[in-house]
XYZ file of C-alpha atoms in Angstrom:
737
model
C -68.528 140.335 -111.132
C -70.033 143.399 -112.774
C -73.704 143.462 -113.646
C -72.957 143.705 -117.403
C -70.670 140.694 -117.314
C -73.202 138.726 -115.252
C -75.858 139.558 -117.830
C -73.648 138.223 -120.620
C -73.055 134.938 -118.774
C -76.769 134.474 -118.038
C -77.745 135.084 -121.648
C -75.203 132.494 -122.708
C -76.464 129.959 -120.148
C -80.004 130.413 -121.432
C -79.083 128.598 -124.640
C -78.437 125.159 -123.098
C -80.307 122.796 -120.782
C -78.665 122.303 -117.377
C -79.095 120.138 -114.295
C -81.375 121.074 -111.407
C -78.767 122.896 -109.338
C -77.524 124.973 -112.232
C -81.097 125.791 -113.270
C -81.965 126.955 -109.753
C -78.881 129.153 -109.793
C -79.990 130.535 -113.153
C -83.426 131.455 -111.736
C -81.815 133.228 -108.793
C -79.340 135.128 -110.961
C -82.112 136.253 -113.305
C -84.058 137.719 -110.383
C -80.926 139.549 -109.210
C -80.281 140.993 -112.662
C -83.856 142.196 -113.063
C -83.550 144.216 -109.863
C -80.013 145.618 -110.429
C -79.877 146.461 -114.129
C -80.098 150.193 -114.611
C -80.419 150.244 -118.402
C -84.029 149.624 -119.516
C -82.769 148.125 -122.775
C -80.854 145.450 -120.887
C -83.967 144.614 -118.847
C -85.955 144.264 -122.045
C -83.328 141.978 -123.605
C -83.113 139.817 -120.472
C -86.901 139.468 -120.332
C -87.160 138.588 -124.009
C -84.429 135.947 -123.761
C -85.932 134.458 -120.583
C -89.314 133.883 -122.234
C -87.803 131.715 -125.000
C -84.731 130.291 -123.237
C -84.140 126.555 -123.887
C -82.639 126.317 -120.396
C -86.107 127.080 -118.965
C -88.625 125.682 -121.458
C -86.902 122.589 -122.845
C -86.217 120.859 -119.530
C -89.696 119.323 -119.384
C -90.527 120.940 -116.042
C -94.006 121.829 -117.232
C -96.025 123.770 -114.672
C -93.030 124.109 -112.384
C -91.255 126.293 -114.956
C -94.386 128.439 -115.357
C -94.639 128.875 -111.613
C -90.967 129.834 -111.356
C -91.283 132.446 -114.118
C -94.196 134.067 -112.271
C -92.128 133.911 -109.090
C -89.125 135.581 -110.761
C -91.065 138.610 -111.917
C -93.081 138.729 -108.716
C -89.911 138.823 -106.587
C -88.199 141.352 -108.858
C -91.245 143.640 -108.970
C -91.636 143.408 -105.196
C -87.997 144.393 -104.729
C -88.221 147.344 -107.132
C -91.429 148.560 -105.514
C -89.994 148.188 -102.020
C -86.851 150.155 -102.867
C -88.816 152.948 -104.487
C -91.057 153.249 -101.422
C -88.011 153.290 -99.132
C -86.366 155.995 -101.225
C -89.546 158.080 -101.213
C -89.826 157.689 -97.458
C -86.195 158.716 -96.935
C -86.618 161.790 -99.121
C -89.732 162.742 -97.187
C -87.859 162.526 -93.890
C -85.070 164.909 -95.091
C -87.291 167.380 -96.850
C -86.731 170.964 -95.577
C -89.728 172.858 -94.205
C -90.769 175.835 -96.425
C -88.773 179.048 -95.720
C -90.819 182.198 -94.787
C -90.792 185.158 -97.220
C -88.212 187.889 -96.293
C -89.562 191.073 -94.742
C -89.269 194.376 -96.633
C -86.307 196.154 -94.961
C -84.087 199.144 -95.605
C -81.628 198.626 -98.442
C -78.690 199.034 -96.100
C -79.992 196.382 -93.786
C -80.736 194.261 -96.753
C -77.166 194.537 -97.981
C -75.879 193.806 -94.472
C -77.957 190.690 -94.310
C -76.447 189.433 -97.570
C -73.017 189.065 -95.983
C -69.679 190.297 -97.293
C -69.269 191.136 -100.957
C -67.671 188.689 -103.345
C -63.942 188.338 -102.891
C -64.116 189.119 -99.167
C -62.211 186.783 -96.863
C -65.052 186.642 -94.396
C -67.181 183.556 -94.635
C -70.427 182.482 -93.038
C -71.621 178.881 -92.992
C -74.809 178.378 -95.027
C -77.548 175.800 -94.492
C -76.513 172.144 -94.896
C -77.298 170.523 -98.264
C -80.389 168.279 -98.520
C -79.281 164.605 -98.493
C -80.368 162.633 -101.516
C -81.870 159.137 -101.251
C -79.276 156.517 -102.103
C -79.653 154.717 -105.395
C -80.433 151.062 -104.687
C -80.844 148.257 -107.205
C -81.063 149.541 -110.748
C -82.310 152.924 -109.693
C -85.311 152.816 -112.030
C -88.757 153.911 -110.950
C -91.546 151.345 -110.867
C -93.161 152.699 -114.010
C -89.878 152.744 -115.946
C -88.958 149.256 -114.782
C -92.376 147.802 -115.653
C -92.310 149.526 -119.049
C -88.948 147.934 -119.819
C -90.154 144.502 -118.729
C -93.364 144.697 -120.774
C -91.341 145.461 -123.895
C -89.627 142.086 -123.459
C -92.908 140.335 -124.297
C -92.165 140.284 -128.030
C -92.927 138.052 -130.982
C -90.190 135.570 -130.051
C -92.331 134.075 -127.287
C -95.910 132.862 -127.038
C -98.881 134.747 -125.665
C -99.288 132.399 -122.713
C -95.652 133.066 -121.773
C -96.374 136.787 -121.878
C -99.271 136.131 -119.513
C -96.910 134.589 -116.947
C -94.710 137.679 -117.116
C -97.605 140.122 -116.756
C -99.060 138.130 -113.875
C -95.774 138.184 -111.942
C -95.375 141.936 -112.482
C -98.920 142.675 -111.290
C -98.457 140.487 -108.227
C -95.208 142.142 -107.259
C -96.490 145.676 -107.795
C -99.594 145.108 -105.667
C -99.518 145.420 -101.908
C -100.370 142.118 -100.268
C -101.917 143.900 -97.284
C -104.128 146.086 -99.447
C -104.657 144.809 -103.027
C -106.229 148.137 -104.014
C -103.133 150.074 -102.986
C -101.612 151.577 -106.157
C -98.564 153.300 -104.711
C -96.271 150.962 -106.619
C -97.503 151.960 -110.074
C -99.151 155.004 -111.496
C -102.799 154.713 -112.442
C -102.069 154.620 -116.155
C -99.279 152.052 -115.852
C -101.392 149.724 -113.704
C -104.175 149.947 -116.274
C -101.589 149.142 -118.934
C -100.529 145.997 -117.063
C -104.124 144.889 -116.548
C -104.922 145.482 -120.201
C -101.834 143.493 -121.163
C -103.079 140.560 -119.074
C -106.540 140.689 -120.629
C -105.096 140.902 -124.149
C -102.649 138.060 -123.534
C -105.415 135.811 -122.180
C -107.810 136.507 -125.026
C -105.186 136.125 -127.758
C -103.685 133.001 -126.209
C -107.093 131.334 -126.092
C -108.046 132.375 -129.631
C -104.716 132.529 -131.538
C -106.260 132.067 -134.988
C -108.544 135.078 -134.819
C -107.284 138.319 -136.416
C -105.977 140.766 -133.863
C -104.521 143.540 -135.951
C -100.848 142.492 -135.764
C -98.629 140.660 -138.233
C -97.790 137.559 -136.306
C -97.496 133.926 -137.299
C -100.214 131.556 -136.033
C -99.401 129.924 -132.706
C -100.146 126.369 -131.576
C -102.976 125.982 -129.053
C -102.014 127.319 -125.655
C -101.663 124.742 -122.864
C -104.508 125.137 -120.359
C -102.335 124.780 -117.264
C -100.260 127.988 -117.564
C -103.309 130.092 -118.433
C -105.262 128.685 -115.499
C -102.257 129.254 -113.225
C -101.826 132.883 -114.255
C -105.543 133.606 -113.931
C -105.592 132.055 -110.474
C -103.107 134.650 -109.233
C -104.041 137.631 -111.399
C -107.836 137.474 -111.380
C -108.357 138.738 -107.788
C -106.186 141.779 -108.594
C -107.941 142.828 -111.789
C -110.420 145.667 -111.772
C -114.060 145.018 -112.610
C -113.730 146.502 -116.081
C -110.699 144.331 -116.837
C -112.505 141.201 -115.692
C -115.464 141.956 -117.914
C -113.112 142.332 -120.900
C -111.946 138.712 -120.589
C -113.158 136.209 -123.167
C -115.172 134.095 -120.747
C -116.431 131.697 -123.425
C -112.845 130.625 -124.068
C -111.787 130.689 -120.413
C -114.432 128.209 -119.174
C -113.074 125.015 -120.822
C -109.436 125.981 -120.327
C -109.763 126.857 -116.641
C -111.899 123.776 -115.937
C -109.355 121.587 -117.714
C -106.604 123.137 -115.640
C -108.630 122.347 -112.532
C -109.431 118.695 -113.259
C -106.836 117.709 -115.870
C -103.236 116.531 -115.748
C -101.920 119.816 -114.344
C -104.539 119.791 -111.585
C -106.433 116.884 -110.035
C -105.321 114.351 -112.685
C -108.934 113.265 -113.335
C -108.995 111.601 -109.914
C -106.458 108.941 -110.940
C -104.398 109.545 -107.803
C -106.862 107.274 -105.964
C -105.963 104.215 -108.019
C -102.381 104.155 -106.704
C -103.339 103.656 -103.055
C -104.231 99.954 -103.064
C -100.738 98.904 -104.105
C -99.273 100.435 -100.936
C -101.821 99.048 -98.458
C -100.429 96.353 -96.174
C -102.872 94.070 -94.378
C -102.043 92.401 -91.099
C -105.025 90.474 -89.802
C -107.944 92.887 -89.776
C -105.750 95.990 -89.850
C -104.632 97.998 -92.875
C -101.442 100.052 -92.869
C -100.717 102.878 -95.298
C -97.227 104.105 -94.608
C -96.300 107.768 -94.798
C -93.232 106.914 -96.885
C -95.143 104.913 -99.505
C -95.127 106.100 -103.146
C -98.870 106.820 -103.117
C -98.592 108.946 -99.960
C -95.670 110.807 -101.539
C -97.727 111.314 -104.706
C -100.550 112.695 -102.565
C -98.237 115.258 -100.961
C -96.803 116.234 -104.345
C -100.293 116.655 -105.760
C -101.267 118.855 -102.822
C -98.255 121.080 -103.538
C -99.160 121.627 -107.182
C -100.000 125.299 -107.763
C -103.388 124.578 -109.325
C -104.378 122.131 -106.591
C -103.088 124.340 -103.812
C -105.040 127.227 -105.338
C -108.171 125.235 -106.111
C -110.392 127.724 -104.296
C -109.286 130.815 -106.283
C -109.312 128.781 -109.501
C -112.916 127.689 -108.904
C -113.830 131.367 -108.541
C -112.275 132.047 -111.954
C -114.296 129.206 -113.474
C -117.441 130.439 -111.742
C -116.962 133.992 -112.998
C -116.387 132.753 -116.542
C -119.519 130.581 -116.397
C -121.563 133.473 -115.084
C -120.452 135.851 -117.869
C -120.097 133.437 -120.804
C -122.159 134.539 -123.790
C -122.747 131.050 -125.177
C -124.938 128.821 -123.001
C -123.556 125.729 -124.751
C -120.181 126.459 -123.176
C -121.801 126.302 -119.742
C -123.639 123.076 -120.543
C -120.411 121.488 -121.789
C -118.653 122.565 -118.606
C -121.362 120.805 -116.594
C -120.860 117.647 -118.666
C -117.098 117.785 -118.101
C -117.545 118.237 -114.374
C -120.079 115.386 -114.278
C -117.578 113.119 -116.031
C -114.850 114.093 -113.578
C -116.970 113.438 -110.470
C -118.172 110.116 -111.883
C -114.595 109.006 -112.528
C -113.632 110.099 -109.010
C -116.394 107.930 -107.523
C -115.416 104.929 -109.646
C -111.775 105.201 -108.591
C -112.793 105.396 -104.933
C -115.176 102.447 -105.304
C -112.331 100.352 -106.721
C -110.164 101.113 -103.675
C -110.101 98.796 -100.661
C -110.426 101.801 -98.372
C -113.973 102.399 -99.592
C -115.014 99.119 -97.920
C -114.431 100.631 -94.458
C -117.391 102.394 -92.886
C -116.750 105.683 -91.112
C -117.571 104.260 -87.679
C -115.116 101.364 -88.213
C -112.056 103.297 -89.316
C -110.363 103.153 -85.917
C -110.943 99.393 -85.866
C -109.456 98.522 -89.245
C -106.830 101.262 -89.749
C -103.620 101.619 -87.766
C -102.774 104.803 -85.888
C -99.957 105.509 -88.338
C -102.471 105.492 -91.160
C -105.127 107.513 -89.318
C -102.701 110.244 -88.295
C -100.781 110.445 -91.579
C -101.911 109.657 -95.133
C -105.569 109.224 -94.123
C -105.822 112.840 -92.961
C -104.021 114.101 -96.069
C -106.316 112.081 -98.349
C -109.553 113.449 -96.915
C -108.182 116.970 -96.751
C -107.523 116.794 -100.481
C -110.886 115.174 -101.232
C -112.743 117.853 -99.288
C -110.889 120.488 -101.276
C -111.969 118.732 -104.476
C -115.566 118.688 -103.279
C -115.580 122.365 -102.302
C -114.147 123.435 -105.652
C -116.546 121.253 -107.647
C -119.610 122.416 -105.716
C -118.557 126.049 -106.170
C -118.559 125.556 -109.938
C -121.893 123.703 -109.841
C -123.403 126.545 -107.849
C -122.645 129.064 -110.591
C -124.153 126.725 -113.194
C -127.338 126.349 -111.154
C -127.518 130.092 -110.510
C -127.189 130.812 -114.212
C -129.867 128.236 -115.042
C -132.317 130.332 -113.021
C -131.680 133.468 -115.090
C -130.632 132.424 -118.587
C -133.699 131.894 -120.825
C -131.729 129.303 -122.809
C -131.253 127.181 -119.681
C -134.444 127.736 -117.691
C -136.907 126.573 -120.357
C -138.874 123.355 -119.908
C -136.442 121.453 -122.109
C -133.127 122.338 -120.452
C -134.141 123.056 -116.842
C -134.752 119.396 -115.835
C -131.592 118.312 -117.657
C -129.428 120.822 -115.782
C -131.046 119.924 -112.455
C -130.665 116.182 -113.035
C -126.992 116.425 -114.007
C -126.252 118.651 -111.036
C -127.839 116.159 -108.633
C -125.912 113.310 -110.242
C -122.641 115.217 -109.763
C -123.550 115.827 -106.126
C -124.358 112.130 -105.790
C -120.924 111.182 -107.110
C -119.372 113.520 -104.535
C -121.585 112.318 -101.681
C -118.985 109.903 -100.324
C -117.027 113.069 -99.468
C -119.781 115.524 -98.579
C -121.603 113.079 -96.276
C -118.522 112.637 -94.140
C -118.568 114.503 -90.816
C -121.024 117.130 -92.017
C -118.885 118.348 -94.897
C -122.020 119.350 -96.826
C -123.123 121.863 -94.174
C -122.205 125.031 -96.029
C -124.368 127.541 -97.827
C -123.107 126.964 -101.363
C -123.857 123.233 -101.168
C -127.295 123.799 -99.643
C -128.265 126.257 -102.382
C -127.014 123.994 -105.163
C -128.733 120.901 -103.788
C -132.115 122.361 -102.852
C -132.419 124.504 -105.982
C -131.716 121.502 -108.205
C -134.259 119.416 -106.305
C -136.879 122.150 -106.662
C -136.238 122.467 -110.403
C -136.366 118.705 -110.914
C -139.581 118.353 -108.879
C -141.451 120.474 -111.440
C -141.236 117.749 -114.106
C -142.775 114.318 -113.529
C -140.946 112.531 -116.360
C -137.585 113.946 -115.267
C -138.242 112.882 -111.655
C -138.989 109.312 -112.662
C -136.012 109.191 -115.021
C -133.615 110.463 -112.369
C -134.819 107.938 -109.791
C -134.552 105.092 -112.292
C -130.992 106.108 -113.185
C -129.850 106.275 -109.555
C -132.036 103.537 -108.003
C -130.249 100.916 -105.868
C -129.340 97.782 -107.778
C -131.274 95.508 -105.384
C -134.073 97.659 -103.928
C -135.325 95.030 -101.480
C -132.011 94.371 -99.727
C -129.398 96.388 -97.869
C -126.128 96.432 -99.844
C -123.109 95.104 -97.945
C -120.723 97.709 -99.370
C -120.569 100.897 -97.242
C -120.193 103.094 -100.332
C -123.408 101.722 -101.832
C -125.247 102.431 -98.584
C -123.955 105.999 -98.741
C -125.352 106.332 -102.258
C -128.655 104.885 -101.023
C -128.776 107.629 -98.400
C -128.449 110.296 -101.071
C -131.111 108.536 -103.132
C -133.617 108.455 -100.277
C -132.941 112.074 -99.361
C -133.695 113.191 -102.910
C -136.644 110.819 -103.340
C -138.323 112.369 -100.309
C -138.951 115.555 -102.333
C -140.338 113.971 -105.519
C -143.468 111.804 -104.899
C -145.927 114.618 -105.619
C -145.033 114.439 -109.326
C -144.849 110.635 -109.549
C -147.611 108.164 -110.279
C -148.653 105.765 -107.478
C -146.927 102.932 -109.327
C -143.660 104.864 -109.565
C -143.904 105.911 -105.922
C -144.262 102.279 -104.919
C -141.450 100.917 -107.079
C -138.993 103.832 -106.902
C -139.444 105.051 -103.311
C -141.364 102.630 -101.093
C -139.604 99.428 -102.079
C -136.042 100.809 -101.712
C -137.004 102.310 -98.344
C -138.583 99.119 -96.999
C -135.236 97.367 -96.744
C -134.101 99.905 -94.148
C -137.477 100.152 -92.363
C -137.480 96.442 -91.599
C -133.806 96.280 -90.671
C -133.481 94.982 -87.105
C -129.909 94.960 -85.856
C -128.566 96.268 -82.571
C -126.866 98.628 -82.282
C -127.320 100.737 -85.396
C -124.211 102.408 -86.767
C -124.450 106.187 -87.335
C -124.753 105.620 -91.092
C -127.486 103.009 -90.688
C -129.361 105.325 -88.336
C -129.267 108.042 -91.006
C -130.580 105.565 -93.560
C -133.323 104.426 -91.206
C -134.501 107.999 -90.665
C -134.257 108.802 -94.388
C -136.381 105.727 -95.202
C -139.070 106.871 -92.762
C -139.084 110.354 -94.287
C -139.320 108.967 -97.812
C -142.262 106.689 -96.942
C -144.075 109.478 -95.125
C -143.654 111.729 -98.154
C -145.330 109.075 -100.313
C -148.177 108.625 -97.838
C -148.695 112.396 -97.653
C -149.639 112.707 -101.331
C -153.423 112.576 -101.811
C -153.147 110.809 -105.162
C -151.314 107.921 -103.490
C -154.409 106.730 -101.569
C -154.215 103.165 -103.023
C -150.627 102.878 -101.832
C -151.467 104.433 -98.471
C -154.255 101.911 -97.722
C -151.867 98.989 -98.185
C -148.873 100.642 -96.548
C -150.311 102.457 -93.493
C -150.832 99.399 -91.190
C -147.443 98.003 -92.078
C -145.761 101.358 -91.548
C -147.486 101.839 -88.181
C -146.266 98.418 -87.077
C -142.763 99.345 -88.220
C -142.965 102.483 -86.076
C -143.980 100.511 -82.992
C -141.188 97.997 -83.597
C -138.577 100.691 -84.003
C -139.526 102.691 -80.916
C -137.661 103.340 -78.665
C -134.632 101.345 -79.849
C -134.055 102.989 -83.210
C -136.010 106.235 -83.185
C -136.304 108.905 -80.520
C -139.568 109.904 -78.804
C -139.691 113.111 -80.839
C -139.294 111.209 -84.112
C -141.947 108.665 -83.145
C -144.466 111.356 -82.216
C -143.825 113.290 -85.408
C -144.096 110.212 -87.655
C -147.291 108.940 -86.056
C -148.843 112.410 -86.026
C -148.124 112.726 -89.749
C -149.619 109.302 -90.397
C -152.806 110.210 -88.501
C -153.098 113.454 -90.416
C -152.877 111.513 -93.699
C -155.662 109.120 -92.646
C -158.014 111.855 -91.413
C -160.155 114.487 -93.175
C -159.823 116.180 -95.586
C -157.711 113.415 -97.172
C -159.879 111.211 -99.429
C -158.715 108.047 -97.706
C -160.687 109.073 -94.605
C -163.910 108.652 -96.632
C -163.033 105.368 -98.300
C -161.505 103.797 -95.163
C -162.978 105.666 -92.166
C -161.979 103.024 -89.604
C -158.270 103.041 -90.408
C -157.310 106.054 -88.271
C -159.251 104.832 -85.236
C -157.707 101.402 -85.573
C -154.222 102.881 -85.339
C -155.252 104.890 -82.268
C -156.497 101.706 -80.638
C -153.064 100.191 -81.251
C -151.492 103.122 -79.387
C -153.999 102.914 -76.518
C -153.451 99.208 -76.131
C -149.676 99.648 -75.878
C -149.966 102.384 -73.222
C -151.020 99.824 -70.634
C -148.084 97.481 -71.294
C -145.380 99.994 -72.222
C -142.288 100.501 -70.072
C -142.470 103.232 -67.442
C -138.705 103.548 -67.043
C -137.315 106.944 -68.177
C -135.579 106.754 -71.538
C -132.001 108.004 -71.950
C -131.815 111.487 -73.494
C -131.102 111.494 -77.245
C -127.582 112.313 -78.349
C -127.382 115.722 -79.964
C -124.584 118.119 -80.935
C -126.788 121.160 -80.358
C -126.819 122.635 -76.884
C -130.395 123.409 -75.838
C -131.111 126.406 -73.636
C -133.791 124.476 -71.720
C -133.076 120.857 -70.741
C -135.530 118.271 -72.065
C -137.902 116.723 -69.541
C -137.531 112.983 -68.904
C -139.906 110.753 -70.832
C -140.708 107.068 -70.783
C -142.071 104.782 -73.453
C -145.505 105.005 -71.832
C -145.547 108.813 -71.561
C -144.418 109.112 -75.204
C -147.346 106.956 -76.331
C -149.726 109.132 -74.307
C -148.243 112.265 -75.881
C -148.662 110.624 -79.293
C -152.320 109.992 -78.543
C -152.804 113.643 -77.550
C -150.958 114.880 -80.658
C -153.402 112.960 -82.866
C -156.578 114.518 -81.429
C -156.785 117.587 -83.737
C -157.022 115.346 -86.834
C -159.796 112.943 -85.755
C -163.192 112.805 -87.400
C -165.925 114.754 -85.560
C -167.987 111.661 -84.833
C -165.231 110.098 -82.733
C -163.512 113.243 -81.487
C -165.267 113.595 -78.114
C -164.929 109.903 -77.302
C -161.176 110.061 -77.839
C -160.889 113.186 -75.698
C -162.160 111.114 -72.792
C -159.955 108.135 -73.620
C -156.903 110.406 -73.882
C -157.731 111.992 -70.512
C -157.861 108.562 -68.900
C -154.544 107.656 -70.553
C -152.889 110.743 -69.050
C -153.633 109.549 -65.540
C -152.159 106.119 -66.227
C -148.696 107.718 -66.094
C -147.273 107.023 -62.640
C -144.362 109.479 -62.683
C -145.622 112.848 -61.435
C -143.353 114.996 -63.640
C -144.223 113.031 -66.784
C -147.930 113.116 -65.930
C -147.878 116.885 -65.423
C -146.107 117.314 -68.775
C -148.868 115.299 -70.448
C -151.543 117.452 -68.780
C -149.864 120.619 -70.031
C -149.746 119.174 -73.523
C -153.446 118.294 -73.317
C -154.305 121.850 -72.279
C -152.060 123.209 -75.037
C -153.963 121.177 -77.626
C -157.235 122.725 -76.463
C -156.179 126.385 -76.336
C -153.240 126.837 -78.734
C -155.277 126.875 -81.962
C -154.080 123.518 -83.297
C -157.725 122.446 -83.717
C -160.204 123.980 -86.102
C -163.343 125.840 -84.970
C -165.653 122.811 -84.813
C -163.295 120.677 -82.786
C -162.435 123.593 -80.526
C -166.144 124.093 -79.719
C -166.546 120.396 -78.896
C -163.394 120.509 -76.768
C -164.544 123.544 -74.772
C -167.938 121.956 -74.086
C -166.302 118.686 -73.105
C -163.874 120.474 -70.758
C -166.474 122.645 -69.061
C -169.726 120.699 -68.893
C -168.967 117.067 -69.654
C -166.355 116.283 -67.024
C -163.285 116.839 -69.154
C -161.570 119.069 -66.631
C -161.975 116.562 -63.804
C -160.952 113.696 -66.052
C -157.683 115.384 -67.074
C -156.723 116.984 -63.778
C -157.933 114.436 -61.233
C -158.775 111.269 -63.068
C -162.099 109.589 -63.573
C -163.358 110.532 -60.047
C -162.068 114.082 -60.122
C -159.671 113.382 -57.266
C -162.520 112.737 -54.705
C -162.769 109.659 -52.469
C -164.870 106.841 -53.866
C -167.690 106.923 -51.256
C -171.451 106.744 -51.811
C -173.323 110.033 -51.475
C -176.678 111.415 -52.508
C -177.137 113.930 -55.247
C -176.565 117.479 -54.017
C -174.767 116.390 -50.832
C -172.333 118.853 -49.249
C -168.794 117.551 -49.531
C -166.578 117.865 -46.472
C -163.096 118.357 -47.911
C -161.109 118.502 -44.683
C -157.793 118.103 -46.498
C -158.258 121.217 -48.636
C -157.042 124.706 -47.786
C -159.497 127.042 -46.069
C -158.701 129.983 -48.336
């Protein structure tokens, strides 16, 4: 069939709605026509009819039709560009080298060299003709073809439909290996395409504003197609073209495309899972062929979900360059609503009742290897995209005077932390929050919030556990408690002692007193977070009334937890911090001077009865260059006693130097005892003590028997025999040199 006749049939088929097979054939035929038509007017007519064809836009395909239109022009532009490059390459290969200029010769020789005169029968073969590149496709150059296509974006179709066309053309005319390669289009034509994209976006988002053309008002543009086109076109636009975009209008549209019906469906895909779960005893099965698993795969294949990363960059750029700060604040509210709905849908699911460490117990292998992997892959993608948008909001709040003032700064920080809290059931899973964007967003928001005491208290009250004195049975609630304790650790400096007690200490106490063996990985994280939160409260000087009541109880909790629940390093660090809090210059050392020494006596008492068996090495994912030395419960307590020496009051400092030296020699294992001696010497010479304590330590070491007490024990390593003062010692077992 000729190209002209095929064009006539396609234009006729555009007027009716067809079944899926016929529509797919129509898409394919349109692509073929766009690449083979040689008349620019026909290309313009075909493009114009395609953009308002009932066969494409009245089928109810939604985003699928938009994606196919971009694909049509992308494929056609790629084909045209490829053929032009091939033709140029072929012409280059057959190009003749430049002929040298003829030498000045005698006229007779010159005439002889010209061959026989006209009409002579003699003939001489001349040089072969230069082969011409074959005409392939329509034979139009890239610029001519693109110009004809752009003319098809007329008043018969909407601006957002024009945007799909322009996006497909730009994609096809750009080299995928090198996006900055402009061999497909001339510089002016590429700028024309980019300007067409910018104009189409701005006019589609603000159709009621005057734009200098006589055109009837258009209905509001759907957010999905605009977000889809920007996802593909934005990375290819030049910097000047990006800056010309109407970012104030792009922010809500792109964010709606990301989280709305054309994207993540407001998280409603989670509510369909429970209906397909089958329980057999204690095992749950989620079949790969279930409707919810199929819906999950279909959602993953959606263009806006599959391109969630590039789309989040578009949203971030628009937030960064929006002129109106209220647009940014509204975007944060929309994202907060989305993350909250996502958490609520997950909380309503039966799968949220399974703790991470128990998944292999309660889920079948079919579930673990199929839909379960797909679900968490999608959720991690949701988390990455959401955090990327939050990061740009936080970054702007540091620079925009309308967002960094004392009124808005705590509001932005609080809402950001709440959004991160709603996403924590995803980000806390297998270290998914260990990336730079998340760290910046989280820590910057915490720092901003910590500047305002009222905002700190309000945030903790809004997110406080429902029953602060008990451990919630639901794994999801324990995960939220972990986020709460991690944030609360940074805030006690701005809280009153009463708020510190009610908002931090009481929620943490439930996990400090928890005694169950063994601890799950999540419970171990909560236990450590509770210790950190309590220590942060004790470290604040204005919390002295709370510290006096809490310090003995906390010390007892430390002794009860070691070594079952906390490692030797954690125990030493926690007790060292506690001793520092109870010692000068903290005011509590003046009001309760005996408290620090009492805790040291508790350590010294336990050294004599502690286990001397080496403890198993702590589990860690970080490979250390130097292996850790073996330690026992007894040697750890001795090390703890030595660590506390630099903080003691001067009046008891020398006495505890002697007691610590005696404790060192109670360690029976030689390697552990030598490690304790090295630590003792390190305390004396490394600068950990101030000038006054260092002077006392040097005098004690040199003239008061400290050296002998540490190195050799109470008798300096000599036999316990009676001898007179000044007697010559006969050390027969010592070396002669």
